[in-house]
Amino acid sequence: QVQVVESGGGSVQPGGSLRLSCAASGFALDHYAISWFRQAPGQEREGVSCISRSDDGDTYYADSVKGRFTISRDKSEHTVHLQMNNLKPEDTAVYYCAADLRCTVVHGLFVSGFSSWGQGTQVTVSS
């Protein structure tokens, strides 16, 4: 059974940091491009970052997180991390990871065909 599990969320003050992790079961995460999406209450899910499956590990970021978030792949642990620094209240959302054959960004919008979405991990940024 294909499954992804997100972890690492929490509550922080503005300016704080969190590190999210994405792990998989039922498939080899290392063989897929991994994206992070987020969904705030009342809003559509939006992509924030993606790392390709190639050895180059090409990365992509939404303008709203560029310079603050860093996506990386830990091949020894078969996980993908999203390091989030200088968090802002508008980053508050449930964060999900998704697996695809490649990163697809069209006019700044991240596209994923992944269907086995996990429960996500809640990130709350508030003073």
Short mmCIF file of N, CA and C in Angstrom, two decimals:
data_model
loop_
_atom_site.label_atom_id
_atom_site.label_comp_id
_atom_site.label_asym_id
_atom_site.label_seq_id
_atom_site.Cartn_x
_atom_site.Cartn_y
_atom_site.Cartn_z
N GLN A 1 0.84 -1.20 0.00
CA GLN A 1 0.00 0.00 0.00
C GLN A 1 0.88 1.24 0.00
N VAL A 2 0.63 2.12 -0.97
CA VAL A 2 1.39 3.36 -1.08
C VAL A 2 0.95 4.32 0.01
N GLN A 3 1.90 4.81 0.76
CA GLN A 3 1.57 5.72 1.85
C GLN A 3 2.73 6.67 2.11
N VAL A 4 2.40 7.92 2.38
CA VAL A 4 3.39 8.88 2.82
C VAL A 4 3.01 9.34 4.22
N VAL A 5 4.02 9.66 5.00
CA VAL A 5 3.79 10.12 6.37
C VAL A 5 4.59 11.39 6.57
N GLU A 6 3.87 12.45 6.93
CA GLU A 6 4.51 13.73 7.21
C GLU A 6 4.65 13.90 8.73
N SER A 7 5.73 14.54 9.13
CA SER A 7 5.95 14.78 10.56
C SER A 7 6.77 16.04 10.74
N GLY A 8 6.84 16.51 11.97
CA GLY A 8 7.71 17.63 12.30
C GLY A 8 6.99 18.96 12.49
N GLY A 9 5.69 18.98 12.30
CA GLY A 9 4.96 20.23 12.49
C GLY A 9 4.90 20.63 13.95
N GLY A 10 4.37 21.80 14.20
CA GLY A 10 4.23 22.29 15.56
C GLY A 10 3.81 23.74 15.57
N SER A 11 3.89 24.33 16.74
CA SER A 11 3.52 25.73 16.92
C SER A 11 4.77 26.54 17.25
N VAL A 12 4.98 27.60 16.52
CA VAL A 12 6.14 28.46 16.75
C VAL A 12 5.73 29.91 16.65
N GLN A 13 6.57 30.78 17.17
CA GLN A 13 6.35 32.20 17.03
C GLN A 13 6.89 32.69 15.69
N PRO A 14 6.42 33.82 15.23
CA PRO A 14 6.97 34.39 13.99
C PRO A 14 8.49 34.53 14.10
N GLY A 15 9.16 34.17 13.03
CA GLY A 15 10.61 34.18 13.04
C GLY A 15 11.22 32.85 13.43
N GLY A 16 10.40 31.94 13.90
CA GLY A 16 10.91 30.64 14.34
C GLY A 16 11.15 29.69 13.19
N SER A 17 11.59 28.48 13.52
CA SER A 17 11.94 27.47 12.51
C SER A 17 11.31 26.14 12.85
N LEU A 18 11.05 25.37 11.82
CA LEU A 18 10.60 24.00 11.94
C LEU A 18 11.22 23.19 10.81
N ARG A 19 11.35 21.90 11.05
CA ARG A 19 11.87 20.99 10.02
C ARG A 19 10.86 19.87 9.82
N LEU A 20 10.27 19.83 8.66
CA LEU A 20 9.30 18.79 8.33
C LEU A 20 10.00 17.62 7.67
N SER A 21 9.43 16.44 7.86
CA SER A 21 9.97 15.24 7.24
C SER A 21 8.87 14.50 6.50
N CYS A 22 9.25 13.88 5.39
CA CYS A 22 8.33 13.06 4.60
C CYS A 22 8.96 11.69 4.44
N ALA A 23 8.25 10.66 4.89
CA ALA A 23 8.70 9.29 4.73
C ALA A 23 7.65 8.52 3.96
N ALA A 24 8.03 7.38 3.40
CA ALA A 24 7.11 6.63 2.56
C ALA A 24 7.13 5.16 2.89
N SER A 25 6.02 4.52 2.63
CA SER A 25 5.95 3.06 2.70
C SER A 25 5.20 2.57 1.46
N GLY A 26 5.59 1.39 1.00
CA GLY A 26 4.93 0.83 -0.17
C GLY A 26 5.58 1.24 -1.48
N PHE A 27 6.54 2.16 -1.41
CA PHE A 27 7.28 2.53 -2.61
C PHE A 27 8.59 3.17 -2.17
N ALA A 28 9.52 3.25 -3.11
CA ALA A 28 10.84 3.81 -2.81
C ALA A 28 10.82 5.31 -3.05
N LEU A 29 10.77 6.06 -1.97
CA LEU A 29 10.69 7.51 -2.07
C LEU A 29 11.86 8.09 -2.86
N ASP A 30 13.02 7.44 -2.76
CA ASP A 30 14.22 7.93 -3.45
C ASP A 30 14.03 7.99 -4.96
N HIS A 31 13.09 7.24 -5.51
CA HIS A 31 12.91 7.14 -6.95
C HIS A 31 11.91 8.15 -7.50
N TYR A 32 11.43 9.04 -6.62
CA TYR A 32 10.40 9.97 -7.04
C TYR A 32 10.79 11.40 -6.72
N ALA A 33 10.25 12.31 -7.51
CA ALA A 33 10.31 13.72 -7.15
C ALA A 33 9.32 13.92 -6.00
N ILE A 34 9.73 14.67 -5.01
CA ILE A 34 8.88 14.89 -3.84
C ILE A 34 8.56 16.37 -3.71
N SER A 35 7.28 16.63 -3.57
CA SER A 35 6.82 18.01 -3.40
C SER A 35 6.21 18.19 -2.02
N TRP A 36 6.26 19.41 -1.56
CA TRP A 36 5.54 19.80 -0.34
C TRP A 36 4.43 20.75 -0.76
N PHE A 37 3.24 20.46 -0.28
CA PHE A 37 2.07 21.30 -0.47
C PHE A 37 1.57 21.73 0.90
N ARG A 38 0.77 22.76 0.92
CA ARG A 38 0.16 23.18 2.18
C ARG A 38 -1.26 23.66 1.91
N GLN A 39 -2.08 23.53 2.93
CA GLN A 39 -3.46 23.97 2.82
C GLN A 39 -3.88 24.66 4.11
N ALA A 40 -4.21 25.92 3.98
CA ALA A 40 -4.71 26.69 5.11
C ALA A 40 -6.23 26.59 5.13
N PRO A 41 -6.84 26.82 6.29
CA PRO A 41 -8.31 26.72 6.39
C PRO A 41 -9.00 27.61 5.37
N GLY A 42 -9.93 27.04 4.64
CA GLY A 42 -10.70 27.81 3.67
C GLY A 42 -9.98 28.12 2.38
N GLN A 43 -8.77 27.58 2.23
CA GLN A 43 -8.00 27.86 1.03
C GLN A 43 -7.69 26.57 0.29
N GLU A 44 -7.34 26.70 -0.99
CA GLU A 44 -6.96 25.54 -1.76
C GLU A 44 -5.54 25.12 -1.41
N ARG A 45 -5.27 23.86 -1.66
CA ARG A 45 -3.92 23.37 -1.42
C ARG A 45 -2.97 24.00 -2.44
N GLU A 46 -1.80 24.43 -1.97
CA GLU A 46 -0.82 25.06 -2.84
C GLU A 46 0.54 24.42 -2.65
N GLY A 47 1.29 24.34 -3.73
CA GLY A 47 2.63 23.78 -3.65
C GLY A 47 3.61 24.82 -3.16
N VAL A 48 4.58 24.39 -2.37
CA VAL A 48 5.59 25.32 -1.87
C VAL A 48 7.00 24.94 -2.31
N SER A 49 7.24 23.65 -2.55
CA SER A 49 8.60 23.25 -2.92
C SER A 49 8.59 21.86 -3.53
N CYS A 50 9.62 21.59 -4.34
CA CYS A 50 9.76 20.27 -4.93
C CYS A 50 11.23 19.97 -5.14
N ILE A 51 11.60 18.70 -4.97
CA ILE A 51 12.96 18.27 -5.25
C ILE A 51 12.87 17.13 -6.25
N SER A 52 13.68 17.19 -7.30
CA SER A 52 13.61 16.20 -8.36
C SER A 52 14.22 14.88 -7.90
N ARG A 53 13.98 13.86 -8.67
CA ARG A 53 14.50 12.54 -8.34
C ARG A 53 15.89 12.32 -8.91
N SER A 54 16.37 13.27 -9.69
CA SER A 54 17.67 13.08 -10.33
C SER A 54 18.79 13.22 -9.31
N ASP A 55 19.95 12.75 -9.71
CA ASP A 55 21.10 12.88 -8.83
C ASP A 55 21.44 14.35 -8.57
N ASP A 56 21.04 15.22 -9.51
CA ASP A 56 21.31 16.64 -9.30
C ASP A 56 20.45 17.21 -8.19
N GLY A 57 19.30 16.58 -7.94
CA GLY A 57 18.41 17.08 -6.90
C GLY A 57 17.96 18.50 -7.15
N ASP A 58 17.50 18.78 -8.39
CA ASP A 58 17.00 20.12 -8.69
C ASP A 58 15.86 20.47 -7.74
N THR A 59 15.86 21.72 -7.30
CA THR A 59 14.84 22.16 -6.35
C THR A 59 14.05 23.34 -6.90
N TYR A 60 12.82 23.43 -6.44
CA TYR A 60 11.91 24.48 -6.88
C TYR A 60 11.18 25.02 -5.66
N TYR A 61 10.92 26.34 -5.67
CA TYR A 61 10.26 26.96 -4.53
C TYR A 61 9.20 27.96 -5.01
N ALA A 62 8.13 28.03 -4.26
CA ALA A 62 7.16 29.10 -4.49
C ALA A 62 7.79 30.42 -4.08
N ASP A 63 7.40 31.48 -4.76
CA ASP A 63 7.96 32.79 -4.43
C ASP A 63 7.74 33.15 -2.97
N SER A 64 6.64 32.72 -2.41
CA SER A 64 6.30 33.08 -1.03
C SER A 64 7.24 32.48 0.01
N VAL A 65 7.98 31.44 -0.38
CA VAL A 65 8.86 30.78 0.60
C VAL A 65 10.32 30.82 0.19
N LYS A 66 10.59 31.33 -1.00
CA LYS A 66 11.96 31.36 -1.50
C LYS A 66 12.86 32.15 -0.56
N GLY A 67 14.00 31.57 -0.24
CA GLY A 67 14.93 32.21 0.68
C GLY A 67 14.68 31.88 2.14
N ARG A 68 13.54 31.27 2.44
CA ARG A 68 13.22 30.91 3.82
C ARG A 68 13.11 29.39 4.00
N PHE A 69 12.65 28.70 2.99
CA PHE A 69 12.49 27.25 3.06
C PHE A 69 13.57 26.56 2.24
N THR A 70 14.00 25.40 2.71
CA THR A 70 14.97 24.60 1.98
C THR A 70 14.51 23.15 1.97
N ILE A 71 14.41 22.58 0.78
CA ILE A 71 14.02 21.18 0.64
C ILE A 71 15.28 20.36 0.40
N SER A 72 15.34 19.19 1.02
CA SER A 72 16.53 18.35 0.86
C SER A 72 16.13 16.89 0.97
N ARG A 73 17.00 16.06 0.44
CA ARG A 73 16.74 14.63 0.45
C ARG A 73 17.81 13.94 1.29
N ASP A 74 17.39 13.09 2.22
CA ASP A 74 18.31 12.29 3.03
C ASP A 74 18.23 10.86 2.51
N LYS A 75 19.17 10.51 1.67
CA LYS A 75 19.11 9.19 1.03
C LYS A 75 19.38 8.07 2.03
N SER A 76 20.15 8.35 3.06
CA SER A 76 20.45 7.30 4.04
C SER A 76 19.20 6.94 4.85
N GLU A 77 18.33 7.93 5.06
CA GLU A 77 17.12 7.67 5.83
C GLU A 77 15.88 7.56 4.94
N HIS A 78 16.07 7.74 3.62
CA HIS A 78 14.96 7.65 2.67
C HIS A 78 13.84 8.61 3.05
N THR A 79 14.24 9.82 3.36
CA THR A 79 13.27 10.84 3.71
C THR A 79 13.57 12.13 2.94
N VAL A 80 12.58 12.99 2.89
CA VAL A 80 12.76 14.33 2.34
C VAL A 80 12.37 15.32 3.43
N HIS A 81 13.21 16.32 3.61
CA HIS A 81 12.97 17.31 4.65
C HIS A 81 12.62 18.66 4.05
N LEU A 82 11.86 19.43 4.80
CA LEU A 82 11.59 20.82 4.44
C LEU A 82 11.98 21.66 5.66
N GLN A 83 13.12 22.31 5.55
CA GLN A 83 13.58 23.21 6.61
C GLN A 83 12.91 24.56 6.40
N MET A 84 12.19 25.00 7.40
CA MET A 84 11.44 26.24 7.29
C MET A 84 11.98 27.23 8.32
N ASN A 85 12.55 28.31 7.85
CA ASN A 85 13.11 29.35 8.71
C ASN A 85 12.33 30.64 8.55
N ASN A 86 12.49 31.52 9.53
CA ASN A 86 11.83 32.82 9.49
C ASN A 86 10.34 32.66 9.16
N LEU A 87 9.70 31.80 9.90
CA LEU A 87 8.29 31.51 9.64
C LEU A 87 7.41 32.71 9.91
N LYS A 88 6.36 32.82 9.11
CA LYS A 88 5.43 33.93 9.20
C LYS A 88 4.02 33.38 9.49
N PRO A 89 3.16 34.19 10.05
CA PRO A 89 1.79 33.71 10.32
C PRO A 89 1.10 33.15 9.08
N GLU A 90 1.42 33.70 7.91
CA GLU A 90 0.78 33.22 6.69
C GLU A 90 1.30 31.85 6.25
N ASP A 91 2.30 31.33 6.93
CA ASP A 91 2.77 29.96 6.67
C ASP A 91 1.92 28.93 7.41
N THR A 92 1.03 29.39 8.27
CA THR A 92 0.17 28.48 9.02
C THR A 92 -0.70 27.66 8.07
N ALA A 93 -0.60 26.34 8.19
CA ALA A 93 -1.32 25.45 7.29
C ALA A 93 -1.02 24.01 7.68
N VAL A 94 -1.76 23.09 7.08
CA VAL A 94 -1.40 21.68 7.14
C VAL A 94 -0.50 21.41 5.94
N TYR A 95 0.64 20.80 6.21
CA TYR A 95 1.62 20.55 5.16
C TYR A 95 1.59 19.07 4.77
N TYR A 96 1.62 18.83 3.46
CA TYR A 96 1.55 17.48 2.91
C TYR A 96 2.72 17.28 1.95
N CYS A 97 3.16 16.03 1.82
CA CYS A 97 4.14 15.73 0.79
C CYS A 97 3.49 14.83 -0.27
N ALA A 98 4.03 14.89 -1.46
CA ALA A 98 3.48 14.14 -2.58
C ALA A 98 4.63 13.62 -3.43
N ALA A 99 4.39 12.48 -4.09
CA ALA A 99 5.41 11.86 -4.94
C ALA A 99 4.94 11.84 -6.39
N ASP A 100 5.82 12.25 -7.27
CA ASP A 100 5.54 12.23 -8.70
C ASP A 100 6.82 11.82 -9.43
N LEU A 101 6.69 11.56 -10.72
CA LEU A 101 7.87 11.21 -11.50
C LEU A 101 8.80 12.40 -11.69
N ARG A 102 8.22 13.59 -11.70
CA ARG A 102 9.03 14.79 -11.89
C ARG A 102 8.35 15.97 -11.23
N CYS A 103 9.14 17.02 -10.97
CA CYS A 103 8.57 18.26 -10.48
C CYS A 103 7.91 18.98 -11.66
N THR A 104 6.70 19.45 -11.45
CA THR A 104 6.01 20.19 -12.49
C THR A 104 5.51 21.51 -11.91
N VAL A 105 6.03 22.59 -12.47
CA VAL A 105 5.63 23.92 -12.03
C VAL A 105 5.19 24.69 -13.27
N VAL A 106 3.96 25.12 -13.30
CA VAL A 106 3.39 25.81 -14.44
C VAL A 106 2.95 27.20 -14.01
N HIS A 107 3.59 28.20 -14.58
CA HIS A 107 3.27 29.59 -14.22
C HIS A 107 3.28 29.78 -12.71
N GLY A 108 4.27 29.19 -12.07
CA GLY A 108 4.43 29.35 -10.64
C GLY A 108 3.58 28.43 -9.79
N LEU A 109 2.72 27.64 -10.43
CA LEU A 109 1.86 26.73 -9.69
C LEU A 109 2.41 25.31 -9.76
N PHE A 110 2.50 24.67 -8.61
CA PHE A 110 2.98 23.30 -8.53
C PHE A 110 1.83 22.35 -8.87
N VAL A 111 2.15 21.37 -9.70
CA VAL A 111 1.14 20.40 -10.13
C VAL A 111 1.56 19.01 -9.70
N SER A 112 0.63 18.27 -9.12
CA SER A 112 0.92 16.90 -8.70
C SER A 112 -0.22 15.99 -9.08
N GLY A 113 0.12 14.80 -9.55
CA GLY A 113 -0.88 13.80 -9.86
C GLY A 113 -1.01 12.76 -8.76
N PHE A 114 -0.35 13.01 -7.64
CA PHE A 114 -0.35 12.07 -6.51
C PHE A 114 -1.75 11.93 -5.93
N SER A 115 -2.13 10.71 -5.58
CA SER A 115 -3.48 10.49 -5.07
C SER A 115 -3.50 9.93 -3.66
N SER A 116 -2.37 9.43 -3.17
CA SER A 116 -2.34 8.82 -1.84
C SER A 116 -1.89 9.81 -0.78
N TRP A 117 -2.60 10.90 -0.68
CA TRP A 117 -2.23 11.94 0.28
C TRP A 117 -2.30 11.41 1.71
N GLY A 118 -1.34 11.84 2.53
CA GLY A 118 -1.32 11.45 3.93
C GLY A 118 -2.16 12.39 4.78
N GLN A 119 -1.98 12.28 6.09
CA GLN A 119 -2.74 13.11 7.02
C GLN A 119 -2.19 14.53 7.11
N GLY A 120 -0.95 14.70 6.71
CA GLY A 120 -0.33 16.00 6.80
C GLY A 120 0.17 16.28 8.21
N THR A 121 0.88 17.38 8.35
CA THR A 121 1.37 17.82 9.65
C THR A 121 1.06 19.30 9.80
N GLN A 122 0.51 19.64 10.96
CA GLN A 122 0.04 21.02 11.19
C GLN A 122 1.20 21.93 11.56
N VAL A 123 1.28 23.07 10.90
CA VAL A 123 2.24 24.11 11.23
C VAL A 123 1.45 25.35 11.62
N THR A 124 1.69 25.85 12.81
CA THR A 124 1.01 27.04 13.30
C THR A 124 2.03 28.08 13.70
N VAL A 125 1.93 29.26 13.11
CA VAL A 125 2.86 30.35 13.41
C VAL A 125 2.04 31.49 14.00
N SER A 126 2.28 31.74 15.26
CA SER A 126 1.47 32.73 15.96
C SER A 126 2.23 33.27 17.15
N SER A 127 2.00 34.55 17.44
CA SER A 127 2.61 35.14 18.62
C SER A 127 1.66 35.07 19.80
#
